[in-house]
Coordinates of C-alpha atoms in Angstrom, one line a residue:
M1 CA -32.5 129.1 -54.5
F2 CA -32.6 131.2 -57.4
K3 CA -29.4 132.9 -57.1
M4 CA -28.0 128.9 -55.9
K5 CA -29.0 127.8 -59.4
K6 CA -27.3 130.7 -61.0
V7 CA -23.7 130.3 -59.2
Y8 CA -24.1 126.1 -60.2
F9 CA -24.7 127.3 -63.7
F10 CA -21.9 129.5 -63.6
T11 CA -19.4 127.6 -62.2
A12 CA -20.8 124.8 -64.9
I13 CA -19.9 127.1 -67.6
M14 CA -16.1 127.9 -65.7
L15 CA -14.8 124.5 -65.3
M16 CA -16.3 123.5 -68.9
A17 CA -14.3 126.6 -70.2
I18 CA -11.5 125.5 -67.9
G19 CA -11.9 122.1 -69.3
A20 CA -12.1 123.0 -73.1
G21 CA -9.3 125.6 -72.2
I22 CA -7.1 122.4 -70.8
L23 CA -8.0 120.2 -73.9
L24 CA -6.9 122.3 -76.4
S25 CA -4.3 123.5 -74.6
V26 CA -3.1 119.7 -74.8
Q27 CA -4.4 119.1 -77.9
Y28 CA -2.4 122.4 -79.5
I29 CA 0.8 121.2 -77.8
M30 CA 0.4 117.8 -79.2
H31 CA 0.5 119.3 -82.4
K32 CA 3.5 121.2 -82.1
T33 CA 5.6 118.5 -80.5
N34 CA 4.6 115.8 -83.7
S35 CA 6.2 118.8 -86.0
T36 CA 9.3 118.4 -87.6
E37 CA 10.7 121.3 -86.5
F38 CA 10.3 120.4 -83.1
C39 CA 11.7 117.1 -83.3
V40 CA 15.2 118.4 -85.0
S41 CA 15.6 121.6 -82.2
C42 CA 17.0 119.2 -80.2
H43 CA 21.0 118.5 -80.8
S44 CA 21.0 115.0 -80.7
M45 CA 18.7 114.4 -83.3
S46 CA 21.0 116.6 -85.6
F47 CA 22.8 113.1 -86.4
P48 CA 19.3 110.9 -87.6
Q49 CA 17.8 114.5 -89.6
E50 CA 21.0 114.2 -92.1
E51 CA 20.1 110.5 -92.6
W52 CA 16.7 111.7 -93.1
E53 CA 17.0 114.1 -95.4
T54 CA 19.3 111.6 -97.8
S55 CA 16.4 109.2 -97.8
V56 CA 13.9 108.0 -100.0
H57 CA 10.9 109.1 -97.4
F58 CA 12.6 112.7 -97.4
S59 CA 12.4 113.1 -101.3
N60 CA 11.1 111.2 -103.9
P61 CA 9.6 110.8 -107.5
K62 CA 6.7 111.6 -106.1
G63 CA 6.9 114.4 -104.2
I64 CA 5.7 112.7 -101.1
R65 CA 7.5 112.9 -97.3
A66 CA 6.7 111.3 -94.7
N67 CA 8.3 113.7 -91.0
C68 CA 9.2 112.2 -88.1
A69 CA 5.9 111.9 -86.1
D70 CA 4.7 109.8 -89.1
C71 CA 6.7 106.6 -88.7
H72 CA 7.4 107.6 -85.2
V73 CA 4.2 108.3 -82.9
P74 CA 0.7 106.3 -84.0
P75 CA -2.0 108.6 -85.8
S76 CA -4.6 107.6 -82.7
G77 CA -6.0 105.8 -79.8
L78 CA -3.9 104.3 -77.1
H79 CA -0.9 103.7 -78.7
Y80 CA -0.4 107.7 -79.5
L81 CA -1.6 108.4 -76.1
K82 CA 1.8 105.8 -75.1
A83 CA 4.5 107.3 -77.6
K84 CA 3.4 110.8 -76.1
I85 CA 3.9 109.6 -72.9
L86 CA 7.3 108.1 -73.3
A87 CA 8.2 110.7 -75.4
V88 CA 9.0 112.6 -72.3
K89 CA 12.1 111.2 -71.4
D90 CA 13.7 111.8 -74.7
I91 CA 13.3 115.5 -73.1
W92 CA 14.6 114.7 -70.5
Y93 CA 17.8 112.9 -72.2
E94 CA 18.2 115.9 -74.2
M95 CA 18.4 118.0 -70.5
M96 CA 20.9 115.9 -69.2
G97 CA 23.5 115.0 -72.1
K98 CA 23.2 112.1 -72.9
I99 CA 24.5 111.9 -76.6
P100 CA 26.3 115.5 -76.7
D101 CA 28.0 113.9 -80.1
R102 CA 28.1 111.7 -82.8
E103 CA 30.0 108.9 -80.7
A104 CA 27.5 108.8 -78.1
Y105 CA 24.7 109.0 -81.4
E106 CA 26.7 105.8 -82.3
K107 CA 27.3 104.0 -78.3
H108 CA 23.6 103.5 -78.2
R109 CA 22.2 103.3 -81.7
Y110 CA 21.5 99.9 -81.8
E111 CA 19.9 100.6 -78.1
M112 CA 17.6 103.4 -79.5
A113 CA 16.7 101.4 -82.7
K114 CA 16.2 98.2 -80.8
R115 CA 12.9 100.5 -79.3
V116 CA 11.3 102.1 -81.7
W117 CA 11.7 98.0 -84.2
D118 CA 9.8 96.4 -80.8
D119 CA 7.0 99.3 -80.9
M120 CA 6.5 99.3 -84.7
K121 CA 6.0 95.1 -84.2
A122 CA 3.7 96.0 -81.2
T123 CA 1.9 98.8 -82.8
N124 CA 1.5 96.2 -86.4
S125 CA 3.4 98.8 -87.6
E126 CA 0.3 101.6 -87.7
T127 CA 2.8 104.5 -88.6
C128 CA 4.2 102.4 -91.9
R129 CA 0.8 101.4 -92.9
S130 CA -1.6 104.5 -92.5
C131 CA 0.4 105.5 -96.0
H132 CA 1.3 102.1 -96.9
S133 CA -1.3 99.2 -97.7
L134 CA -0.1 95.8 -98.7
E135 CA -3.9 94.8 -100.1
A136 CA -3.7 97.9 -102.0
M137 CA 0.1 97.5 -103.8
E138 CA -0.1 96.1 -107.3
I139 CA 2.7 93.4 -106.0
S140 CA 2.7 92.3 -110.0
S141 CA 4.5 95.8 -110.1
Q142 CA 7.5 95.3 -107.8
S143 CA 10.4 93.8 -108.5
K144 CA 11.0 89.9 -108.4
S145 CA 12.4 90.1 -104.5
A146 CA 10.0 92.4 -103.3
Q147 CA 6.5 90.1 -105.0
T148 CA 8.5 86.8 -102.9
M149 CA 8.5 89.1 -99.8
H150 CA 5.0 90.6 -100.0
E151 CA 3.8 87.6 -100.7
L152 CA 5.4 85.5 -97.9
A153 CA 3.8 88.5 -95.6
K154 CA 0.2 88.7 -96.6
K155 CA 0.8 84.4 -95.9
D156 CA 2.6 84.6 -92.6
G157 CA 1.0 87.5 -91.4
Q158 CA 3.9 89.5 -90.9
T159 CA 4.3 93.3 -90.5
C160 CA 6.4 96.5 -92.4
I161 CA 9.1 96.5 -89.4
D162 CA 9.7 92.7 -90.3
C163 CA 11.4 93.4 -93.2
H164 CA 11.7 97.4 -94.0
K165 CA 14.4 98.1 -91.1
G166 CA 16.8 101.1 -92.0
I167 CA 14.9 101.9 -94.7
V168 CA 15.6 105.7 -93.4
H169 CA 18.5 105.7 -90.5
F170 CA 21.4 103.4 -91.2
P171 CA 21.1 99.8 -89.2
P172 CA 22.9 99.9 -86.4
E173 CA 26.1 97.7 -85.5
I174 CA 25.0 94.7 -83.5
P175 CA 26.2 95.0 -80.3
D176 CA 29.5 91.8 -79.6
D177 CA 27.4 90.6 -76.6
V178 CA 24.4 90.3 -78.9
A179 CA 25.9 89.6 -82.8
T180 CA 27.5 86.2 -83.5
N181 CA 29.7 87.4 -86.3
N182 CA 32.2 85.8 -85.4
I183 CA 30.3 82.8 -84.2
E184 CA 32.7 79.9 -83.9
S185 CA 32.0 75.8 -85.1
P186 CA 31.6 72.9 -81.9
K187 CA 34.5 72.9 -79.7
T188 CA 37.0 70.2 -81.8
E189 CA 36.5 66.4 -78.8
D190 CA 39.3 66.5 -76.8
K191 CA 39.4 62.9 -76.9
Q192 CA 40.0 60.2 -79.8
I193 CA 37.1 59.7 -81.8
L194 CA 36.3 56.0 -81.4
D195 CA 32.3 54.9 -81.9
N196 CA 32.6 54.9 -85.9
S197 CA 28.9 53.9 -85.6
K198 CA 28.1 57.3 -86.0
P199 CA 28.8 59.6 -88.5
L200 CA 31.5 62.4 -88.4
Y201 CA 30.1 66.0 -90.3
N202 CA 32.4 68.9 -91.5
K203 CA 32.7 71.9 -89.4
S204 CA 34.0 74.1 -91.4
I205 CA 35.6 74.8 -94.6
S206 CA 38.6 72.8 -95.1
T207 CA 41.0 70.8 -96.9
A208 CA 41.1 66.6 -96.9
Q209 CA 43.3 64.4 -98.8
T210 CA 42.3 61.8 -101.1
E211 CA 44.1 58.1 -101.4
N212 CA 46.6 59.0 -103.7
G213 CA 47.1 62.5 -102.2
S214 CA 44.8 65.2 -104.6
E215 CA 43.1 67.5 -102.1
V216 CA 39.7 67.7 -102.1
R217 CA 37.6 71.1 -100.6
L218 CA 34.7 69.8 -97.9
M219 CA 32.3 71.8 -97.2
P220 CA 30.6 72.0 -93.7
Y221 CA 27.9 69.9 -93.2
A222 CA 29.5 67.3 -94.9
T223 CA 29.0 63.9 -93.6
L224 CA 31.4 60.5 -93.4
T225 CA 30.8 57.3 -92.3
D226 CA 32.6 53.7 -92.4
W227 CA 35.9 55.4 -90.6
N228 CA 38.8 54.7 -89.2
N229 CA 40.5 56.7 -86.6
D230 CA 44.5 56.1 -85.8
G231 CA 44.9 59.3 -83.7
Q232 CA 45.3 61.7 -85.1
Q233 CA 43.5 61.3 -88.6
I234 CA 40.3 60.1 -89.7
T235 CA 39.8 58.1 -93.1
A236 CA 36.4 57.6 -93.8
E237 CA 34.0 57.3 -96.9
L238 CA 32.3 60.6 -98.2
H239 CA 29.0 59.7 -100.2
G240 CA 27.5 61.9 -102.4
W241 CA 26.0 62.9 -106.5
Q242 CA 27.5 64.3 -109.3
Q243 CA 25.8 65.6 -112.1
A244 CA 27.2 64.5 -115.7
G245 CA 29.4 67.7 -116.9
A246 CA 30.3 69.1 -113.4
E247 CA 32.2 65.8 -112.1
S248 CA 34.8 68.5 -109.8
I249 CA 31.6 68.9 -107.6
I250 CA 30.2 66.5 -105.2
Y251 CA 26.8 66.9 -104.2
M252 CA 24.8 65.5 -101.0
E253 CA 21.6 64.5 -102.9
L254 CA 20.4 63.6 -106.5
G255 CA 19.5 66.7 -108.6
K256 CA 19.5 68.8 -105.4
R257 CA 22.7 71.5 -105.2
I258 CA 23.4 71.2 -101.6
I259 CA 27.4 70.5 -102.3
V260 CA 29.4 69.0 -99.7
A261 CA 33.4 69.2 -101.7
L262 CA 34.7 70.5 -104.3
L263 CA 37.2 68.1 -106.3
E264 CA 40.9 68.9 -108.0
E265 CA 41.1 67.1 -110.9
E266 CA 43.3 64.6 -109.4
A267 CA 40.9 63.9 -107.4
K268 CA 37.8 63.0 -110.3
S269 CA 40.5 59.6 -111.2
Q270 CA 39.6 58.4 -107.2
V271 CA 35.9 59.2 -107.2
K272 CA 34.1 55.9 -106.9
V273 CA 30.7 55.1 -109.0
I274 CA 28.0 53.1 -107.5
K275 CA 24.9 53.4 -110.6
T276 CA 24.3 56.0 -112.9
I277 CA 20.6 57.6 -113.4
Q278 CA 18.9 60.2 -115.7
D279 CA 17.3 62.6 -113.4
E280 CA 13.9 63.5 -115.0
V281 CA 13.8 66.8 -112.7
T282 CA 16.8 68.2 -114.1
D283 CA 17.2 67.0 -117.3
S284 CA 21.0 65.6 -116.7
E285 CA 22.4 61.9 -116.1
W286 CA 23.9 61.7 -112.2
K287 CA 25.8 59.6 -111.0
E288 CA 25.6 58.3 -107.1
V289 CA 28.9 58.1 -106.1
L290 CA 31.4 57.4 -103.0
L291 CA 35.0 58.8 -101.8
T292 CA 38.0 57.6 -99.0
V293 CA 39.0 61.3 -98.0
K294 CA 41.7 61.3 -95.3
I295 CA 41.2 64.6 -92.3
P296 CA 42.3 65.6 -89.2
Q297 CA 39.8 64.4 -86.4
G298 CA 40.4 68.2 -85.2
Q299 CA 37.9 69.5 -88.4
L300 CA 35.2 67.1 -87.7
T301 CA 32.8 66.8 -84.7
T302 CA 29.8 64.3 -83.9
D303 CA 27.4 66.6 -82.9
L304 CA 25.1 67.5 -85.4
T305 CA 22.7 69.5 -82.8
A306 CA 25.9 71.9 -82.1
L307 CA 26.6 72.3 -85.5
N308 CA 22.9 72.7 -86.7
Q309 CA 22.8 75.7 -84.1
V310 CA 25.9 77.3 -85.5
G311 CA 23.7 77.5 -88.8
N312 CA 20.4 78.5 -87.3
Q313 CA 22.5 81.1 -84.9
L314 CA 23.9 82.7 -87.6
N315 CA 19.8 82.7 -89.6
Q316 CA 18.4 84.4 -86.3
T317 CA 21.5 86.5 -85.5
H318 CA 22.3 88.4 -89.8
C319 CA 18.9 87.2 -91.2
S320 CA 16.5 89.1 -88.6
S321 CA 18.3 92.8 -89.1
C322 CA 16.3 93.6 -92.3
H323 CA 13.4 90.5 -92.0
A324 CA 11.7 88.2 -89.8
V325 CA 13.5 85.0 -90.1
I326 CA 12.1 82.6 -92.7
S327 CA 12.6 79.2 -91.1
A328 CA 14.5 76.9 -93.2
D329 CA 11.1 74.7 -94.3
H330 CA 9.9 77.4 -96.2
F331 CA 12.5 76.8 -99.4
T332 CA 13.5 73.8 -101.4
A333 CA 16.9 73.2 -101.1
N334 CA 17.4 74.9 -104.8
Q335 CA 15.9 77.4 -104.1
W336 CA 18.5 79.0 -101.4
I337 CA 21.0 79.6 -103.0
G338 CA 19.2 82.0 -104.8
V339 CA 17.6 83.5 -102.2
V340 CA 21.0 83.7 -99.7
N341 CA 22.7 85.0 -102.9
S342 CA 20.5 88.1 -103.2
M343 CA 20.6 88.6 -99.5
K344 CA 24.0 88.1 -98.3
D345 CA 25.5 91.3 -99.7
R346 CA 23.4 93.1 -96.9
T347 CA 24.8 91.1 -94.1
A348 CA 28.2 91.3 -92.6
L349 CA 28.6 87.5 -92.7
T350 CA 31.4 86.0 -93.8
A351 CA 32.5 83.8 -96.8
E352 CA 32.2 81.1 -94.5
E353 CA 29.0 81.8 -92.2
V354 CA 27.9 82.4 -95.6
R355 CA 28.5 79.3 -97.0
I356 CA 27.3 77.9 -94.0
L357 CA 24.0 79.5 -93.6
T358 CA 23.2 78.1 -97.1
I359 CA 23.8 74.5 -96.7
Y360 CA 22.6 74.4 -93.2
L361 CA 19.2 76.3 -94.3
Q362 CA 19.3 73.6 -97.6
R363 CA 20.1 70.4 -95.1
N364 CA 16.6 71.5 -93.1
S365 CA 14.9 72.8 -96.5
K366 CA 11.0 71.9 -96.9
D367 CA 11.8 68.9 -99.4
I368 CA 14.8 67.9 -97.5
V369 CA 13.2 67.5 -94.2
S370 CA 9.8 66.1 -96.1
S371 CA 11.4 63.4 -98.1
A372 CA 13.2 62.4 -94.1
H373 CA 10.1 61.3 -93.4

């Protein structure tokens, strides 16, 4: 009986020792595979390594360096275990030569970046928050745009990766099947537009003429009413507002700088003034105006929903590459001008797409939407 207990005792000790050995070995392997030296030992990792070494996460005035695992491996828990298990596939891909050169790396850049973004989103940017705390930030000492975005993040419960994509590694080119860099406006109606009870909307920046032949530059979404169609051209009324001293511009609303048309000098004389108002907000005189214009039918559409889809798609595709999409009704019409101008250079938007996006956001801004109810 005593011998049996002794056997059980030593067996238990041996099993505990084996278990401890396995545990320590796993821990050692986990620790070693977390090292930057291990990460960059793969040939394919030489490309992101170059980008990391030129980033603020590698070298900065405070002397704080974020290594590969600091950003890509959650510090603990199930997310840590999941990241380590899924990383096995990266070793397999390396062995199979999935990314033998830079061309292959660029080909897969979007796929890899999207996977990392999705993982960080799922973990509420756990790796970012291990160093950066929104609650600990002195937001008042940040730049104006950073203050705005961090306050917005607090209010809407956004996570770090919503805005901070591409902070270390170059952002990927969006593939053709995902991007909408060349979004087309709603297609031209094949048949002659006859129902003049519906307003018409300009699809893109285009040129119209006044009754005396002067040129008018119509902006996307410019709304035309009381129109007639001769089969080729539309003759219609453009309604809007002009601010005193800036008669070359027609805006959609009083005091709101939603541009609908730009007038050349000769066209200004064709504008009919309906009434004049002193606007307290802008502290200036505004005139409600009408202008008769002629424009080819092909430049116009009756489908405002399709036109709005173009603007929304631009917002969803281009603006979401750096931060969470901000809904149009978050800012006022006038605020959107500065917001878009501060962000446009970070996107691949053309000048016309910037104009379409700006006017879409302005037309659906919080002060426009609220006034419609």
